[in-house]
Tab-separated table of C-alpha atoms and ligand atoms in Angstrom:
chain	number	residue	atom	x	y	z
A	1	MET	CA	-22.675	78.612	50.975
A	2	LEU	CA	-25.227	77.197	48.569
A	3	ILE	CA	-25.239	73.453	48.537
A	4	LYS	CA	-27.630	71.396	46.454
A	5	LYS	CA	-29.260	68.418	47.991
A	6	PRO	CA	-28.093	65.298	46.159
A	7	ASP	CA	-31.446	64.654	44.593
A	8	ALA	CA	-31.418	68.280	43.178
A	9	PHE	CA	-29.101	67.135	40.437
A	10	LYS	CA	-30.594	66.530	37.031
A	11	PRO	CA	-29.279	63.327	35.297
A	12	SER	CA	-27.651	65.485	32.577
A	13	GLU	CA	-25.558	67.142	35.271
A	14	ILE	CA	-23.583	64.134	36.332
A	15	THR	CA	-22.312	62.939	32.879
A	16	PRO	CA	-18.635	63.542	33.277
A	17	GLU	CA	-17.113	60.830	35.404
A	18	ALA	CA	-14.386	62.795	37.216
A	19	VAL	CA	-16.824	65.529	38.056
A	20	TYR	CA	-19.370	63.006	39.128
A	21	LEU	CA	-16.904	61.174	41.410
A	22	GLN	CA	-16.001	64.421	43.034
A	23	ARG	CA	-19.400	65.526	43.602
A	24	ARG	CA	-20.549	61.978	44.883
A	25	THR	CA	-17.526	62.042	47.328
A	26	PHE	CA	-18.458	65.698	48.351
A	27	ILE	CA	-22.229	64.695	48.848
A	28	GLN	CA	-21.272	61.698	51.017
A	29	GLY	CA	-18.505	63.674	52.674
A	30	ALA	CA	-20.719	66.603	53.586
A	31	GLY	CA	-23.219	64.021	55.175
A	32	LEU	CA	-20.574	61.938	57.104
A	33	GLY	CA	-18.122	64.627	57.699
A	34	LEU	CA	-15.501	62.539	55.675
A	35	GLY	CA	-14.951	64.898	52.842
A	36	ALA	CA	-11.260	65.755	53.470
A	37	MET	CA	-10.439	62.206	53.815
A	38	LEU	CA	-12.228	60.977	50.702
A	39	LEU	CA	-11.525	63.594	48.153
A	40	PRO	CA	-7.881	63.324	47.277
A	41	GLY	CA	-7.739	59.698	46.060
A	42	MET	CA	-11.128	60.024	44.303
A	43	GLY	CA	-10.279	62.988	42.541
A	44	MET	CA	-7.225	61.746	40.997
A	45	ALA	CA	-8.904	60.467	37.825
A	46	ALA	CA	-9.387	64.058	36.613
A	47	LEU	CA	-5.722	64.747	36.621
A	48	ASP	CA	-4.092	62.858	33.711
A	49	ALA	CA	-2.275	65.379	31.734
A	50	ASN	CA	-2.312	63.144	28.557
A	51	GLN	CA	-6.031	62.783	28.455
A	52	PRO	CA	-7.936	64.805	25.780
A	53	ILE	CA	-9.913	67.658	27.590
A	54	LYS	CA	-13.269	66.041	27.187
A	55	ASP	CA	-12.172	63.372	29.649
A	56	ILE	CA	-10.660	65.807	31.989
A	57	ALA	CA	-13.365	68.283	32.904
A	58	ARG	CA	-16.226	68.236	30.566
A	59	TYR	CA	-19.526	69.429	31.856
A	60	THR	CA	-22.320	68.622	29.672
A	61	GLY	CA	-25.413	69.578	31.677
A	62	ASP	CA	-28.167	71.765	29.854
A	63	TRP	CA	-26.835	74.666	31.990
A	64	GLN	CA	-28.822	77.822	31.108
A	65	GLY	CA	-26.013	80.198	31.244
A	66	SER	CA	-24.023	78.432	28.567
A	67	THR	CA	-26.549	79.600	26.110
A	68	LEU	CA	-25.784	83.245	26.678
A	69	ALA	CA	-22.314	82.730	24.940
A	70	PRO	CA	-22.369	82.909	21.069
A	71	ASP	CA	-21.952	79.750	19.260
A	72	TRP	CA	-18.542	80.475	17.894
A	73	LEU	CA	-17.291	80.871	21.291
A	74	ARG	CA	-18.845	77.761	22.851
A	75	GLN	CA	-17.274	75.956	19.690
A	76	LYS	CA	-13.881	77.615	20.375
A	77	VAL	CA	-13.937	76.722	23.998
A	78	SER	CA	-14.977	73.087	23.463
A	79	GLN	CA	-11.919	72.825	21.368
A	80	ALA	CA	-9.246	73.785	24.151
A	81	ARG	CA	-6.234	71.467	24.643
A	82	PRO	CA	-4.790	70.294	27.902
A	83	SER	CA	-1.755	72.198	29.147
A	84	ARG	CA	1.100	71.461	31.431
A	85	HIS	CA	-0.413	73.482	34.230
A	86	LEU	CA	-2.644	71.043	35.795
A	87	ALA	CA	-2.741	71.101	39.633
A	88	GLN	CA	-2.282	67.571	40.976
A	89	GLU	CA	-5.337	67.760	43.383
A	90	PRO	CA	-9.036	67.483	42.802
A	91	SER	CA	-11.154	70.215	41.232
A	92	THR	CA	-13.687	71.829	43.178
A	93	PRO	CA	-16.978	70.749	42.084
A	94	TRP	CA	-18.726	72.746	39.180
A	95	ASP	CA	-21.744	73.737	41.587
A	96	ILE	CA	-19.357	75.011	44.155
A	97	VAL	CA	-17.232	76.991	41.607
A	98	THR	CA	-20.516	78.379	39.947
A	99	THR	CA	-22.527	79.361	43.037
A	100	TYR	CA	-19.925	80.402	45.725
A	101	ASN	CA	-18.659	83.551	44.000
A	102	ASN	CA	-17.253	87.114	44.745
A	103	PHE	CA	-18.580	89.435	41.985
A	104	TYR	CA	-19.457	92.512	44.119
A	105	GLU	CA	-21.276	94.115	40.992
A	106	PHE	CA	-23.938	91.621	41.444
A	107	GLY	CA	-24.107	91.658	45.187
A	108	THR	CA	-21.871	90.909	48.042
A	109	ASP	CA	-23.257	87.555	49.237
A	110	LYS	CA	-21.687	84.447	47.771
A	111	GLY	CA	-24.780	83.275	46.168
A	112	ASP	CA	-25.875	86.712	44.577
A	113	PRO	CA	-23.608	86.483	41.245
A	114	ALA	CA	-25.131	83.096	40.285
A	115	GLU	CA	-28.533	84.446	41.059
A	116	HIS	CA	-28.300	88.179	39.668
A	117	ALA	CA	-25.898	87.532	36.725
A	118	SER	CA	-27.770	84.858	35.152
A	119	ASP	CA	-28.883	86.877	32.098
A	120	PHE	CA	-25.938	89.240	32.082
A	121	LYS	CA	-25.461	90.224	28.594
A	122	THR	CA	-22.030	89.349	27.257
A	123	ASP	CA	-22.651	89.185	23.432
A	124	PRO	CA	-21.710	91.542	21.702
A	125	TRP	CA	-18.709	92.565	23.864
A	126	GLN	CA	-15.998	95.086	23.191
A	127	VAL	CA	-12.589	95.475	24.747
A	128	GLU	CA	-10.764	98.859	24.462
A	129	ILE	CA	-6.997	98.899	24.321
A	130	ALA	CA	-5.433	101.973	25.443
A	131	GLY	CA	-2.160	103.857	26.548
A	132	GLN	CA	1.435	103.117	25.841
A	133	ALA	CA	1.096	100.763	23.066
A	134	GLU	CA	1.623	101.018	19.123
A	135	ILE	CA	-1.871	99.343	18.618
A	136	THR	CA	-4.881	100.756	20.432
A	137	GLY	CA	-8.571	101.073	19.827
A	138	SER	CA	-11.855	99.148	20.542
A	139	PHE	CA	-12.105	95.579	19.399
A	140	ASN	CA	-14.740	92.917	19.195
A	141	LEU	CA	-14.436	90.037	21.328
A	142	GLU	CA	-14.053	87.633	18.351
A	143	ASP	CA	-11.103	89.655	17.114
A	144	ILE	CA	-9.639	89.748	20.571
A	145	LEU	CA	-9.858	85.991	20.768
A	146	LYS	CA	-9.400	84.955	17.105
A	147	PRO	CA	-5.569	84.359	16.898
A	148	HIS	CA	-5.392	82.403	20.150
A	149	ASP	CA	-5.606	78.613	20.688
A	150	LEU	CA	-7.261	77.742	23.965
A	151	GLU	CA	-5.955	75.558	26.477
A	152	GLU	CA	-7.082	74.205	29.974
A	153	ARG	CA	-5.310	74.979	33.107
A	154	ILE	CA	-6.094	73.721	36.467
A	155	TYR	CA	-4.981	76.325	38.930
A	156	ARG	CA	-5.388	76.739	42.616
A	157	LEU	CA	-7.429	79.861	43.541
A	158	ARG	CA	-6.851	81.393	46.851
A	159	CYS	CA	-9.179	84.276	48.128
A	160	VAL	CA	-7.900	86.911	50.542
A	161	GLU	CA	-10.820	85.696	52.660
A	162	ALA	CA	-8.744	82.539	53.399
A	163	TRP	CA	-10.846	80.039	51.495
A	164	SER	CA	-9.542	78.197	48.348
A	165	MET	CA	-10.616	75.985	45.282
A	166	VAL	CA	-9.179	74.298	42.410
A	167	VAL	CA	-10.652	75.333	39.217
A	168	PRO	CA	-10.210	73.931	35.532
A	169	TRP	CA	-10.105	77.081	33.308
A	170	VAL	CA	-10.102	77.496	29.598
A	171	GLY	CA	-8.257	80.290	28.175
A	172	PHE	CA	-4.698	81.572	26.996
A	173	PRO	CA	-1.723	83.195	28.198
A	174	LEU	CA	-2.005	86.998	29.033
A	175	ALA	CA	1.261	87.647	27.463
A	176	ASP	CA	0.173	86.515	24.193
A	177	LEU	CA	-2.698	89.070	24.016
A	178	LEU	CA	-0.645	92.078	25.409
A	179	LYS	CA	2.029	91.336	22.907
A	180	ARG	CA	-0.230	91.705	19.939
A	181	PHE	CA	-0.712	95.496	20.887
A	182	LYS	CA	3.091	96.145	20.812
A	183	PRO	CA	3.469	97.921	24.282
A	184	THR	CA	6.111	100.754	24.085
A	185	SER	CA	9.050	100.932	26.332
A	186	LYS	CA	7.143	103.195	28.503
A	187	ALA	CA	4.513	100.598	29.259
A	188	LYS	CA	5.623	99.806	32.782
A	189	TYR	CA	2.320	98.782	34.234
A	190	VAL	CA	-1.141	97.591	32.755
A	191	ARG	CA	-4.498	98.313	34.282
A	192	PHE	CA	-7.822	96.232	33.742
A	193	GLU	CA	-11.290	97.381	33.965
A	194	THR	CA	-14.610	95.678	34.385
A	195	LEU	CA	-17.860	96.743	32.607
A	196	PHE	CA	-19.635	99.670	34.283
A	197	ASP	CA	-23.291	98.998	33.713
A	198	PRO	CA	-25.580	99.690	36.840
A	199	LYS	CA	-28.703	98.798	34.679
A	200	GLN	CA	-27.192	95.253	34.611
A	201	MET	CA	-25.190	95.457	37.727
A	202	PRO	CA	-27.187	95.945	40.904
A	203	GLY	CA	-24.116	96.348	43.146
A	204	GLN	CA	-23.175	99.328	41.091
A	205	ARG	CA	-26.375	101.138	41.668
A	206	SER	CA	-26.172	101.993	45.428
A	207	ARG	CA	-24.736	105.167	46.600
A	208	PHE	CA	-23.238	103.106	49.476
A	209	ALA	CA	-21.443	100.386	47.241
A	210	ALA	CA	-18.702	98.546	48.674
A	211	LEU	CA	-16.372	99.587	45.837
A	212	ASP	CA	-15.773	102.535	43.709
A	213	TYR	CA	-16.813	101.095	40.306
A	214	PRO	CA	-15.761	100.298	37.695
A	215	TYR	CA	-13.871	97.617	39.395
A	216	ARG	CA	-10.000	98.275	38.392
A	217	GLU	CA	-7.032	95.847	38.897
A	218	GLY	CA	-3.263	96.407	37.806
A	219	LEU	CA	-0.213	94.480	37.205
A	220	ARG	CA	3.520	95.349	36.728
A	221	ILE	CA	4.207	94.623	32.995
A	222	ASP	CA	6.650	91.780	33.999
A	223	GLU	CA	3.987	90.095	36.211
A	224	ALA	CA	1.553	90.465	33.289
A	225	MET	CA	3.940	88.911	30.899
A	226	ASN	CA	4.536	85.936	33.258
A	227	GLU	CA	3.725	82.584	31.724
A	228	LEU	CA	1.219	81.658	34.781
A	229	ALA	CA	-0.766	84.824	33.950
A	230	PHE	CA	-3.788	83.837	32.099
A	231	VAL	CA	-6.847	85.128	30.300
A	232	GLY	CA	-10.025	82.899	31.331
A	233	VAL	CA	-12.749	82.594	28.724
A	234	GLY	CA	-14.214	79.016	29.865
A	235	LEU	CA	-14.624	77.036	32.998
A	236	TYR	CA	-14.943	73.017	33.179
A	237	GLY	CA	-14.898	73.015	29.337
A	238	ASN	CA	-17.893	75.547	28.870
A	239	ALA	CA	-17.824	79.015	27.950
A	240	MET	CA	-17.421	81.078	31.096
A	241	PRO	CA	-20.486	81.625	33.333
A	242	PRO	CA	-21.371	85.157	33.831
A	243	GLN	CA	-20.916	84.875	37.585
A	244	ASN	CA	-17.365	83.578	37.173
A	245	GLY	CA	-16.623	86.668	34.795
A	246	ALA	CA	-17.831	86.104	31.245
A	247	PRO	CA	-16.775	86.699	28.650
A	248	LEU	CA	-13.073	87.145	29.747
A	249	ARG	CA	-11.350	87.573	33.143
A	250	LEU	CA	-7.944	87.315	34.356
A	251	VAL	CA	-6.711	84.365	36.299
A	252	LEU	CA	-3.464	84.899	38.334
A	253	PRO	CA	-2.971	81.937	40.574
A	254	TRP	CA	-0.271	83.183	42.686
A	255	LYS	CA	-2.126	86.346	43.948
A	256	TYR	CA	-5.182	86.778	46.053
A	257	GLY	CA	-8.207	86.315	44.205
A	258	PHE	CA	-9.252	89.840	44.006
A	259	LYS	CA	-6.597	90.556	41.498
A	260	SER	CA	-8.342	88.107	39.115
A	261	ILE	CA	-10.707	90.772	37.526
A	262	LYS	CA	-13.764	89.734	35.815
A	263	SER	CA	-15.784	90.807	32.586
A	264	ILE	CA	-13.015	92.966	31.361
A	265	VAL	CA	-13.720	95.928	29.056
A	266	LYS	CA	-10.554	98.033	29.055
A	267	ILE	CA	-6.837	97.255	29.145
A	268	GLU	CA	-4.439	100.248	29.417
A	269	PHE	CA	-0.637	100.206	29.326
A	270	LEU	CA	0.667	102.644	31.840
A	271	GLU	CA	3.964	104.367	32.768
A	272	TYR	CA	2.818	104.832	36.391
A	273	ARG	CA	1.596	102.142	39.008
A	274	PRO	CA	-2.314	102.162	39.019
A	275	VAL	CA	-4.409	101.934	42.074
A	276	SER	CA	-6.497	98.980	42.278
A	277	SER	CA	-10.166	98.909	43.583
A	278	TRP	CA	-9.655	97.053	46.835
A	279	GLU	CA	-6.415	98.945	47.441
A	280	ARG	CA	-8.331	102.324	46.976
A	281	SER	CA	-11.174	101.240	49.372
A	282	ASN	CA	-8.696	100.090	52.189
A	283	PRO	CA	-4.963	100.198	51.529
A	284	LYS	CA	-4.081	98.964	54.819
A	285	GLU	CA	-5.754	95.618	54.214
A	286	TYR	CA	-5.189	95.316	50.408
A	287	GLY	CA	-2.138	95.917	48.708
A	288	PHE	CA	-1.272	96.385	45.023
A	289	TYR	CA	0.822	93.105	44.704
A	290	ALA	CA	-1.544	90.955	46.745
A	291	ASN	CA	0.835	87.913	46.638
A	292	VAL	CA	-0.433	84.927	48.360
A	293	ASN	CA	1.824	84.920	51.456
A	294	PRO	CA	0.951	82.921	54.600
A	295	GLN	CA	3.641	84.886	56.714
A	296	VAL	CA	1.794	88.291	56.361
A	297	SER	CA	-1.520	88.434	58.147
A	298	HIS	CA	-4.568	90.382	56.940
A	299	PRO	CA	-5.150	92.958	59.539
A	300	ARG	CA	-8.228	91.000	60.739
A	301	TRP	CA	-7.315	87.446	60.182
A	302	SER	CA	-4.211	84.977	59.653
A	303	GLN	CA	-3.342	83.999	56.172
A	304	ALA	CA	-1.328	80.928	57.425
A	305	SER	CA	-4.091	78.588	56.568
A	306	GLU	CA	-7.067	78.186	54.198
A	307	ARG	CA	-10.196	76.326	53.918
A	308	ARG	CA	-10.362	74.256	50.825
A	309	LEU	CA	-13.987	74.226	49.440
A	310	PRO	CA	-16.041	72.156	49.553
A	311	THR	CA	-16.072	72.370	53.339
A	312	SER	CA	-18.810	71.495	55.822
A	313	LEU	CA	-19.210	72.016	59.678
A	314	PHE	CA	-17.664	68.617	60.222
A	315	SER	CA	-15.005	68.885	57.738
A	316	PRO	CA	-13.421	72.354	57.544
A	317	ASN	CA	-10.946	70.983	55.153
A	318	ARG	CA	-8.247	73.262	56.523
A	319	ARG	CA	-4.887	73.211	54.980
A	320	PRO	CA	-1.564	75.276	55.382
A	321	THR	CA	-1.474	78.067	52.664
A	322	LEU	CA	1.721	78.223	50.526
A	323	MET	CA	3.887	81.087	49.550
A	324	PHE	CA	2.815	82.312	46.172
A	325	ASN	CA	-0.081	79.817	46.560
A	326	GLY	CA	2.668	77.037	45.711
A	327	TYR	CA	3.947	78.731	42.467
A	328	GLY	CA	6.970	80.167	43.750
A	329	ASP	CA	9.102	78.256	41.194
A	330	GLU	CA	7.362	80.260	38.285
A	331	VAL	CA	6.951	83.622	40.049
A	332	ALA	CA	9.410	84.283	43.194
A	333	HIS	CA	11.960	85.900	40.876
A	334	LEU	CA	9.500	88.553	40.030
A	335	TYR	CA	9.814	89.908	43.559
A	336	ALA	CA	13.685	89.459	44.245
A	337	GLY	CA	14.936	91.977	46.633
A	338	MET	CA	11.496	93.090	47.626
A	339	ASN	CA	10.246	93.182	51.142
A	340	LEU	CA	6.854	91.466	50.724
A	341	ARG	CA	5.801	92.639	54.177
A	342	ASN	CA	5.873	96.237	52.974
A	343	ASP	CA	4.765	95.415	49.334
A	344	TYR	CA	1.846	93.231	50.355
B	1	LIG	N1	-15.134	92.718	38.547
B	1	LIG	C1	-14.778	91.898	39.559
B	1	LIG	N2	-13.863	90.997	39.535
B	1	LIG	C2	-13.515	90.301	40.678
B	1	LIG	C3	-14.494	90.502	42.039
B	1	LIG	C4	-15.326	91.463	41.903
B	1	LIG	O1	-16.149	91.546	42.934
B	1	LIG	N3	-15.628	92.136	40.787
B	1	LIG	N4	-14.037	89.691	42.914
B	1	LIG	C5	-12.621	89.042	42.963
B	1	LIG	C6	-12.434	88.056	44.061
B	1	LIG	S1	-12.193	88.696	45.555
B	1	LIG	C7	-12.266	86.785	43.777
B	1	LIG	S2	-11.990	85.573	45.031
B	1	LIG	C8	-12.497	86.134	42.521
B	1	LIG	C9	-13.513	85.140	42.580
B	1	LIG	O2	-13.589	84.405	41.289
B	1	LIG	P1	-14.661	83.151	41.006
B	1	LIG	O3	-15.989	83.802	41.619
B	1	LIG	O4	-14.626	82.958	39.656
B	1	LIG	O5	-14.304	82.263	41.900
B	1	LIG	O6	-12.811	87.037	41.516
B	1	LIG	C10	-12.336	88.404	41.636
B	1	LIG	N5	-12.556	89.304	40.563
B	2	LIG	MO1	-11.194	87.032	46.887
């Protein structure tokens, strides 16, 4: 994990009070081993749903990656409104959310995406809509996003690797996007695909790549239409950094992180259940549903608890994992009658 020394922060990076407080706490905590004890109270300043977004989670640093996004998108993201989906716990600091990443197309170490995606070209960007829908074709990102008002949602993110974060995303409901294309009654599933571009994505160049690219993910149509399923286009009030999946990605907070596919170029409505990339690479370890479930262990480790980032040697910040990552009220009904041990 990459952690900057306190004096490595530019003054411009420490404008927002809530983020600043959390970061200060983290820095002190990392040094003193008290991070877990100090964080909760300090972070509460960020969690008032009635505050305008600029007071919730604005990051105003002269972060280089933000200049890669077109003006219209940065403008749109900056106008996002708070939503009712705001996790009542402190957000993971910006520096960690943007330097501790899984984006295997840019390398398998946590720091690789921040390093290798720094000039990933995400403008212009097209998204192809295909399959069982009345409206299909290729659309510019601007046309994909135009009708949608953006909102901020602060969601927990639980990786299958047993670490977790709390992330302030900017985006809009996936259902609102999908409905525009009028899926037919044959559309039982949706498949998403990440860009395939080995010139830009070093992880796709190796013959020994960890995954079969392009990265693919899928959802049952009713999961995709659930209120919590979100299309992310921003983070901490900024356009999405490339390492986090610019220009648009899924955010599915009740599922393990690998379902939240990044840098989407294709959405296809299907009659049959697609096989997702991690499931294809190792079906015993990664299922199609991948709902967060503390009772079903990964074959190589327990899923009963998680490390909430930031952590340090002295402060592992371990906490119990919640069924559906704590989102059962919203999503448990989708799986009524299913055996989640078999459909993991
Ligand atoms: N295309 C693509 N999407 C991806 C991944 C990836 O390697 N490639 N990693 C997944 C995993 S395992 C996780 S935990 C999340 C991490 O998102 P974050 O880096 O924004 O925290 O992205 C998911 N989406
Ligand atoms: Mo993950």
